[in-house]
PDB file of C-alpha atoms in Angstrom:
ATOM      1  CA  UNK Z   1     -28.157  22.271 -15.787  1.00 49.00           C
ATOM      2  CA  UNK Z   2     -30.937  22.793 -13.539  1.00 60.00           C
ATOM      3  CA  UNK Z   3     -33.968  24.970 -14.200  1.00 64.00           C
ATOM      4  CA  UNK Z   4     -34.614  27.614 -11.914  1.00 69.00           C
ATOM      5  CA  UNK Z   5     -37.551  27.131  -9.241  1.00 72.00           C
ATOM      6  CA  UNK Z   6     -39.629  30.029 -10.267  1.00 85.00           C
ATOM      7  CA  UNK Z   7     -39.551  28.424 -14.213  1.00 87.00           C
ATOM      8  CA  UNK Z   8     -40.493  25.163 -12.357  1.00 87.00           C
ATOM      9  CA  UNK Z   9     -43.514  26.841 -10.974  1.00 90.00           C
ATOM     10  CA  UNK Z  10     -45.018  28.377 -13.796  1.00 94.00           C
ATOM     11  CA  UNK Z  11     -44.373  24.995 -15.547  1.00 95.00           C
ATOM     12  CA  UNK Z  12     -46.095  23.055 -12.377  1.00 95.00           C
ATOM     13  CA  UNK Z  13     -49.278  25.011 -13.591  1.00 95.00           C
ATOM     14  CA  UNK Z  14     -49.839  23.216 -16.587  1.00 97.00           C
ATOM     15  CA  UNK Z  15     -49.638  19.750 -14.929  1.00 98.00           C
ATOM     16  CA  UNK Z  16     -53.745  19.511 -14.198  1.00 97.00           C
ATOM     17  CA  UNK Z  17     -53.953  18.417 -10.617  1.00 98.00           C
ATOM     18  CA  UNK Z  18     -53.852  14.601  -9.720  1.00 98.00           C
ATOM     19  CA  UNK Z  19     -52.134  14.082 -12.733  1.00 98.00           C
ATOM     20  CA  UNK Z  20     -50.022  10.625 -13.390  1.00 98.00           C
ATOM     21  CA  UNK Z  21     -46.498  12.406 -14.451  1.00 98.00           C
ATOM     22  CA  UNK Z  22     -43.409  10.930 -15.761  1.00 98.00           C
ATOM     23  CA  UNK Z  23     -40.374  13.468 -16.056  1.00 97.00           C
ATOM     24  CA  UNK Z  24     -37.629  12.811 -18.169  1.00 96.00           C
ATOM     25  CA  UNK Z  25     -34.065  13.908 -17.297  1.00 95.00           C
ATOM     26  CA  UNK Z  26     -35.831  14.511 -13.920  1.00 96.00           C
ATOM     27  CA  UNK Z  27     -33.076  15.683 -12.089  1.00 94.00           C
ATOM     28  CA  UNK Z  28     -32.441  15.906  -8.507  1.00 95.00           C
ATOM     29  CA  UNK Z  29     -36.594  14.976  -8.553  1.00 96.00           C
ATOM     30  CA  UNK Z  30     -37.550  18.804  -7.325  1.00 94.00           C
ATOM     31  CA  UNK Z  31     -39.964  19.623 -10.099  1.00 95.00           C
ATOM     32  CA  UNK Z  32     -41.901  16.327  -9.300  1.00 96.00           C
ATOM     33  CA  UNK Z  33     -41.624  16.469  -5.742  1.00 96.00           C
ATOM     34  CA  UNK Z  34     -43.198  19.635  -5.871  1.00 95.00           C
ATOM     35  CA  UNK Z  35     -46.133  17.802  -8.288  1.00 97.00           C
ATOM     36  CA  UNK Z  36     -46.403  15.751  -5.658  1.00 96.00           C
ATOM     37  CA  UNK Z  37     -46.907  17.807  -2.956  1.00 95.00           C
ATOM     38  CA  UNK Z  38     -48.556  21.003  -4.199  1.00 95.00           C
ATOM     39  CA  UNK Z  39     -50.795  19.423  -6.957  1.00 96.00           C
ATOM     40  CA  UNK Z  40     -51.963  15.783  -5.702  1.00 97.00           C
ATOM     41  CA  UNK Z  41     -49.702  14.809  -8.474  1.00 98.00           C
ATOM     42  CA  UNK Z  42     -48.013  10.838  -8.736  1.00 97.00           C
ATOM     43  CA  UNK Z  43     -45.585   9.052 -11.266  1.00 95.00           C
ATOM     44  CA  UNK Z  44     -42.093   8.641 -12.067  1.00 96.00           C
ATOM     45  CA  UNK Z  45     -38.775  10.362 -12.891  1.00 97.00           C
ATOM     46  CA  UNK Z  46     -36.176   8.981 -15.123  1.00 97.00           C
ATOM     47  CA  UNK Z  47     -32.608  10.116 -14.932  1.00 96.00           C
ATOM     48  CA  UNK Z  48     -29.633   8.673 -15.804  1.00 94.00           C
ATOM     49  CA  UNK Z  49     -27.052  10.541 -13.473  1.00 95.00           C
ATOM     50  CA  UNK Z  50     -26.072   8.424 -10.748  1.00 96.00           C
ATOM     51  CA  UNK Z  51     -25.963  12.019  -7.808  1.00 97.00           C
ATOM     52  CA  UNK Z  52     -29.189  12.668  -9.280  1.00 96.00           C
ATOM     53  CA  UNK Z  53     -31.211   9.057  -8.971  1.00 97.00           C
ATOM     54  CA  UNK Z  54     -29.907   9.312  -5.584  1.00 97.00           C
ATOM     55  CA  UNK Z  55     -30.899  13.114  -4.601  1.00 97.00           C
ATOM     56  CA  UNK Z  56     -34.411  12.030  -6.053  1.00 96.00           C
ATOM     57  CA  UNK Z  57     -34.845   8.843  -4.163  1.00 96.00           C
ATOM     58  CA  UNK Z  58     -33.683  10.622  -1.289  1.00 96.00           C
ATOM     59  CA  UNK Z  59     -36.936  13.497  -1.736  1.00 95.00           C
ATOM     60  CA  UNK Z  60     -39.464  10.439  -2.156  1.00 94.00           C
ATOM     61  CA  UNK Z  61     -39.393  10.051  -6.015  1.00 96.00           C
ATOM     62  CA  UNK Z  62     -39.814   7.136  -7.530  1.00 96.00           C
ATOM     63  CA  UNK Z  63     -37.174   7.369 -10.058  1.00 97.00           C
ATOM     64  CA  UNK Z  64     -36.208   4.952 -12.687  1.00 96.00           C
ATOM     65  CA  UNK Z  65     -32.657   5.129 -14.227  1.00 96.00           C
ATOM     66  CA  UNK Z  66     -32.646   5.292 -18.077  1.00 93.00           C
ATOM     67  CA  UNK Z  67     -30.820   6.653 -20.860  1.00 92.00           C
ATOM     68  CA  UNK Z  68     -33.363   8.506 -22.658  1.00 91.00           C
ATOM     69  CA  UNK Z  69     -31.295   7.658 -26.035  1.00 88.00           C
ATOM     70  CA  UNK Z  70     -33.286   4.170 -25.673  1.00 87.00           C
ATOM     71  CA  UNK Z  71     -36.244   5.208 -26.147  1.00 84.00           C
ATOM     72  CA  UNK Z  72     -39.301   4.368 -23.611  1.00 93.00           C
ATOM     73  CA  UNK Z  73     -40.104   1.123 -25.065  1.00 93.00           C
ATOM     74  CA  UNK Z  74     -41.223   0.051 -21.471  1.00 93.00           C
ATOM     75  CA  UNK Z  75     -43.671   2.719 -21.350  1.00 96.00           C
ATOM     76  CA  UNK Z  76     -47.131   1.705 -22.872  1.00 96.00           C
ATOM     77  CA  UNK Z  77     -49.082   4.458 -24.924  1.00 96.00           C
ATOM     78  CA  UNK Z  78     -50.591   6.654 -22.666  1.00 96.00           C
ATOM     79  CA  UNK Z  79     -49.408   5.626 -19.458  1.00 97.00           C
ATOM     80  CA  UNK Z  80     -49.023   9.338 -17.958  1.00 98.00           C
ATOM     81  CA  UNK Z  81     -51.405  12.278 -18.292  1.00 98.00           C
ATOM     82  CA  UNK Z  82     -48.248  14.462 -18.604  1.00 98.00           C
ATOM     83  CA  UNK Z  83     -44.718  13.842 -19.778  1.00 98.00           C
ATOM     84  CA  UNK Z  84     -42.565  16.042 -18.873  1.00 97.00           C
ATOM     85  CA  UNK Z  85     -39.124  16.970 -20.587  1.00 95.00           C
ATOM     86  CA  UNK Z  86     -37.776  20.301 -19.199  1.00 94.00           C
ATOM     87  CA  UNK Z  87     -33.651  21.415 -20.576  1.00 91.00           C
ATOM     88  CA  UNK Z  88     -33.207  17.650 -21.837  1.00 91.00           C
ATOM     89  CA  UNK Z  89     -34.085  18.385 -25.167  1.00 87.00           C
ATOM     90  CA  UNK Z  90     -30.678  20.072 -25.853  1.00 89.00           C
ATOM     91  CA  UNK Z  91     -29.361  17.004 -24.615  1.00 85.00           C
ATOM     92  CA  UNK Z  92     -30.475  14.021 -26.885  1.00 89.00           C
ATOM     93  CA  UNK Z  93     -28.910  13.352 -30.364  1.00 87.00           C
ATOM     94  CA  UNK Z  94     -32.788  11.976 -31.447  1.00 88.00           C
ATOM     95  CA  UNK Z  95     -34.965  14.633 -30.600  1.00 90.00           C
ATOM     96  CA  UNK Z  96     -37.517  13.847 -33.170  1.00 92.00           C
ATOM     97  CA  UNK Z  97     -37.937  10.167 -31.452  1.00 91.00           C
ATOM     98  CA  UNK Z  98     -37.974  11.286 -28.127  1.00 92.00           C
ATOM     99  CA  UNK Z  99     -40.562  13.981 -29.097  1.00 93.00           C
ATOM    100  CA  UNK Z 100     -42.920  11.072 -30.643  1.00 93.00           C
ATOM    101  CA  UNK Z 101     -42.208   8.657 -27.859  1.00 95.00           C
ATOM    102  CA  UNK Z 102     -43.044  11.625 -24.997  1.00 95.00           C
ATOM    103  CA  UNK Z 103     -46.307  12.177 -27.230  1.00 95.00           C
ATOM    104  CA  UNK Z 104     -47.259   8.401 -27.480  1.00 96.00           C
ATOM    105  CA  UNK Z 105     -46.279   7.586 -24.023  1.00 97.00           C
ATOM    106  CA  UNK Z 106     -48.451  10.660 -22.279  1.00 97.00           C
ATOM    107  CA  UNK Z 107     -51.544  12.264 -23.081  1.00 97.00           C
ATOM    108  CA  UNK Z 108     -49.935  15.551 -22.961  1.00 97.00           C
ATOM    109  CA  UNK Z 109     -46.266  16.718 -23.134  1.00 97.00           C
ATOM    110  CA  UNK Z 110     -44.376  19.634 -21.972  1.00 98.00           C
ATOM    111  CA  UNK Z 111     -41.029  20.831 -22.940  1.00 97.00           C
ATOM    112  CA  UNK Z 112     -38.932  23.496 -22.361  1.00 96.00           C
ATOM    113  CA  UNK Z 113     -34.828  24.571 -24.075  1.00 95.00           C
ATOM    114  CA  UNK Z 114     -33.017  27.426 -23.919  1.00 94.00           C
ATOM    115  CA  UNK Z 115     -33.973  29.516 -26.481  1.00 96.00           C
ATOM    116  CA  UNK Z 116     -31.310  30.431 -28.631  1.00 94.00           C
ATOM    117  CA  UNK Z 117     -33.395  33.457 -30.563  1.00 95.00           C
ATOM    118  CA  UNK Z 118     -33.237  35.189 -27.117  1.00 96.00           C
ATOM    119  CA  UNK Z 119     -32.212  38.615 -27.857  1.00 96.00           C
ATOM    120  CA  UNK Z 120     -28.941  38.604 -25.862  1.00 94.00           C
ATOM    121  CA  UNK Z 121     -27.695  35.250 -27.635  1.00 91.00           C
ATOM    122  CA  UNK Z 122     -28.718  37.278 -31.120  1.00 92.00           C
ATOM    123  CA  UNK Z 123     -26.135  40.317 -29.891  1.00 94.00           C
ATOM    124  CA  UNK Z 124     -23.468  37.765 -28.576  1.00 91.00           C
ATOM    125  CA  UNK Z 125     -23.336  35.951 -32.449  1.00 89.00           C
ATOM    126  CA  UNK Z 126     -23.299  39.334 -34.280  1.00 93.00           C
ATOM    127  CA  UNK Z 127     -20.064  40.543 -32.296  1.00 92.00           C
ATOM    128  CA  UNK Z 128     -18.807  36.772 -33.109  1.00 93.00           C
ATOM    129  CA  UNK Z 129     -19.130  35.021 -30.146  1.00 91.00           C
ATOM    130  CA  UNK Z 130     -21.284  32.356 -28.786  1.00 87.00           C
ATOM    131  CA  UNK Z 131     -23.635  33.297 -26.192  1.00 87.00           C
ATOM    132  CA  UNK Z 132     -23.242  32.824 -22.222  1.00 88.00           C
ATOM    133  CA  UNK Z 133     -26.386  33.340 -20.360  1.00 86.00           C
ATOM    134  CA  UNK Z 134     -28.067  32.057 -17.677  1.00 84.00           C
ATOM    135  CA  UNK Z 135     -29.858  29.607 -19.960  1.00 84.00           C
ATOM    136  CA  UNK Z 136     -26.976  28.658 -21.965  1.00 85.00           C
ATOM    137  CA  UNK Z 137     -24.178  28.814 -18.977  1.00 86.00           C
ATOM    138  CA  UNK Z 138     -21.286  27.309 -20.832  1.00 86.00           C
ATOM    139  CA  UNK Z 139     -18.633  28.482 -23.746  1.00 87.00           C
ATOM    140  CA  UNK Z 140     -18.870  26.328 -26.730  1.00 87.00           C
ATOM    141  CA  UNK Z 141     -16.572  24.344 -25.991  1.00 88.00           C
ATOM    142  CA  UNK Z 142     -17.078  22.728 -22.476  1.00 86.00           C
ATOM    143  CA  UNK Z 143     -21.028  22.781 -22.927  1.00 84.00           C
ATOM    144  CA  UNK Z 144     -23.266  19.497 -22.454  1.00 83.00           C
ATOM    145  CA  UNK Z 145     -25.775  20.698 -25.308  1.00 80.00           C
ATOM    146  CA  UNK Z 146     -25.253  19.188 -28.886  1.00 81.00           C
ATOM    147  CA  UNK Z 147     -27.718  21.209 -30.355  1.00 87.00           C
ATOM    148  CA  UNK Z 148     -29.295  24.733 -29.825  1.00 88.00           C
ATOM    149  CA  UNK Z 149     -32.978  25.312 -30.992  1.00 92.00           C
ATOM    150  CA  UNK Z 150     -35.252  28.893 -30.975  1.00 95.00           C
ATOM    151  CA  UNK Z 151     -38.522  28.788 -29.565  1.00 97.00           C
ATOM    152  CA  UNK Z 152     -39.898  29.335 -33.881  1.00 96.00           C
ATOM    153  CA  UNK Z 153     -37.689  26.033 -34.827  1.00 96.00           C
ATOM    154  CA  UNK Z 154     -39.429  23.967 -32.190  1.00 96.00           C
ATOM    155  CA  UNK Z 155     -42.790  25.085 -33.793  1.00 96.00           C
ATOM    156  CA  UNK Z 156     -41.583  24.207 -37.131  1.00 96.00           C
ATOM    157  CA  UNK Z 157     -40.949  20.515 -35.346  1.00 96.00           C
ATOM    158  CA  UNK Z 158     -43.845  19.979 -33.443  1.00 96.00           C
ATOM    159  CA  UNK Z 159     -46.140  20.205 -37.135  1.00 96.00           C
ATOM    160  CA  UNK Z 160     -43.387  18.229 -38.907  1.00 96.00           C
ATOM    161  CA  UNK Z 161     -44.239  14.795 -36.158  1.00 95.00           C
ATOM    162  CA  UNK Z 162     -47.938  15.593 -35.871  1.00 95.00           C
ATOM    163  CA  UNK Z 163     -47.834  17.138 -32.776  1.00 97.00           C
ATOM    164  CA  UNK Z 164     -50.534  20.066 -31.700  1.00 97.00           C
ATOM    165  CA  UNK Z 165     -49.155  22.882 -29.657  1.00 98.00           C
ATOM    166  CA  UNK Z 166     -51.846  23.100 -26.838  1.00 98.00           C
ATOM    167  CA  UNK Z 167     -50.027  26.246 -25.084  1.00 98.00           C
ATOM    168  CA  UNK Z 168     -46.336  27.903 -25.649  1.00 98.00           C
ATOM    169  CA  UNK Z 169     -44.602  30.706 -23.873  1.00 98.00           C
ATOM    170  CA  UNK Z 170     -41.674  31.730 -23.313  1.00 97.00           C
ATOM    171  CA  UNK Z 171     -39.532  32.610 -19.881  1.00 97.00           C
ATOM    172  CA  UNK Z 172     -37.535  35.426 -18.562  1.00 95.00           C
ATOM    173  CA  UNK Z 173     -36.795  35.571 -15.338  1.00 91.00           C
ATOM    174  CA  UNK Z 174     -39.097  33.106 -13.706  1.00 91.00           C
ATOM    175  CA  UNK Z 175     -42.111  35.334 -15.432  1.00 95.00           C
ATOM    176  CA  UNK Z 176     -43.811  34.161 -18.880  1.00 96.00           C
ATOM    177  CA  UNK Z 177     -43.273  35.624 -21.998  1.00 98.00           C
ATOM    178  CA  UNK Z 178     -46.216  35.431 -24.253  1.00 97.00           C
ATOM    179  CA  UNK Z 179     -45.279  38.738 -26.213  1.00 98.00           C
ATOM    180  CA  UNK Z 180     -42.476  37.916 -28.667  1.00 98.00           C
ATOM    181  CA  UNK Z 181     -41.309  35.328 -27.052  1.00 98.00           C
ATOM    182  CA  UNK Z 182     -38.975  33.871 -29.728  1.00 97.00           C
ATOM    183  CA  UNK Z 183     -36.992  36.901 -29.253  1.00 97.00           C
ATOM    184  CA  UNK Z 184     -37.626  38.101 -25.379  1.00 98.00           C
ATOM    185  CA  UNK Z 185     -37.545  34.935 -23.589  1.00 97.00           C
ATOM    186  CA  UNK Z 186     -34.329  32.776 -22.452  1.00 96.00           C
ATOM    187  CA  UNK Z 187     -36.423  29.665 -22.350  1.00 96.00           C
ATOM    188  CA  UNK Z 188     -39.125  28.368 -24.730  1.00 97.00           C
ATOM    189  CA  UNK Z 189     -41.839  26.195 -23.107  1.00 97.00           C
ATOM    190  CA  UNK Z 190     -44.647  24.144 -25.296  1.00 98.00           C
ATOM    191  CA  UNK Z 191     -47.603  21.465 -24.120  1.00 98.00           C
ATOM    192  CA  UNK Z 192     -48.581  19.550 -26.993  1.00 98.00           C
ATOM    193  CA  UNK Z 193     -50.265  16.579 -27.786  1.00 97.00           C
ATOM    194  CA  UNK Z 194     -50.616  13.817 -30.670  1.00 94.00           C
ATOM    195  CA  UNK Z 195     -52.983  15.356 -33.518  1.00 88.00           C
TER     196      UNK Z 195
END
């Protein structure tokens, strides 16, 4: 699943310009192209989608294919100023790890999940079904994710592994959410760093 451009950009703004970024699950590379271009920014993608190291070679991005299910053992701490992991989170079966190793590895992280507390999805489970939204775009049985999380779990999380929630919002839209955003927003979006 990609994430839509105008969630990219309000995302882009907490990236501090000339930052040294590494993206995981980057994609096609647009989010860090954009870095790139629009905020001074430099680093590295990793994806493990063989269409998708391609399409981000192909925009300039120096991409590095990896499953993120190994870790980032060839990252030292703090190599990046920013790590980003934006939908991936859904996607890993050690989400705890991955959390720790995006802290350790950058200075600052920034994630962002579908936000399964969204209203909508909260109307879809009490007529019995699961939700399909724009965020979560499959039926349960065909979807990628292996785990759904609400923008007050991930909270819950971040204090568990020592992390310190710098900044969280939610989005709708393309437009942030900072008013009851466990329950208005599709997506959930935190930038947090090692306590």
């Amino acid at each position: 699943m990609t994430t839509p451009l105008k969630n990219l950009e309000v995302i882009a703004r907490l990236v501090p310009p000339g930052a040294r970024v590494l993206d995981l699950g980057c994609g096609s590379g647009e989010l860090l192209a954009y870095l790139m271009r629009e905020r001074g920014c430099t680093g590295y993608g990793i994806e493990l989608d063989d269409a998708n190291v391609l399409a981000s070679t192909q925009r300039g991005i120096n991409v590095i294919q990896l499953n993120l299910e190994e870790g980032l053992k060839l990252f030292d701490d703090h190599s990046f100023d920013v790590v980003l992991q934006l939908e991936t989170l859904q996607h890993l079966r050690n989400t705890e790890k991955m959390l720790r190793e995006t802290a350790r590895v950058g200075r600052i992280g920034i994630v962002s999940f579908p936000n399964f507390a969204h209203w909508p999805n909260r109307v879809s489970v009490l007529r019995g079904r699961m939700p399909v939204t724009k965020a979560l775009p499959y039926e349960w049985y065909d979807t990628p994710n292996i785990r759904v999380g609400t923008y007050a779990d991930f909270e819950v999380l971040a204090r568990k592994n020592g992390l310190q929630i710098l900044d969280s919002f939610g989005l709708q839209d393309g437009n942030m959410v900072r008013t009851l955003p466990n329950l208005m927003a599709s997506v959930a979006v935190f930038k947090f760093q090692r306590e």
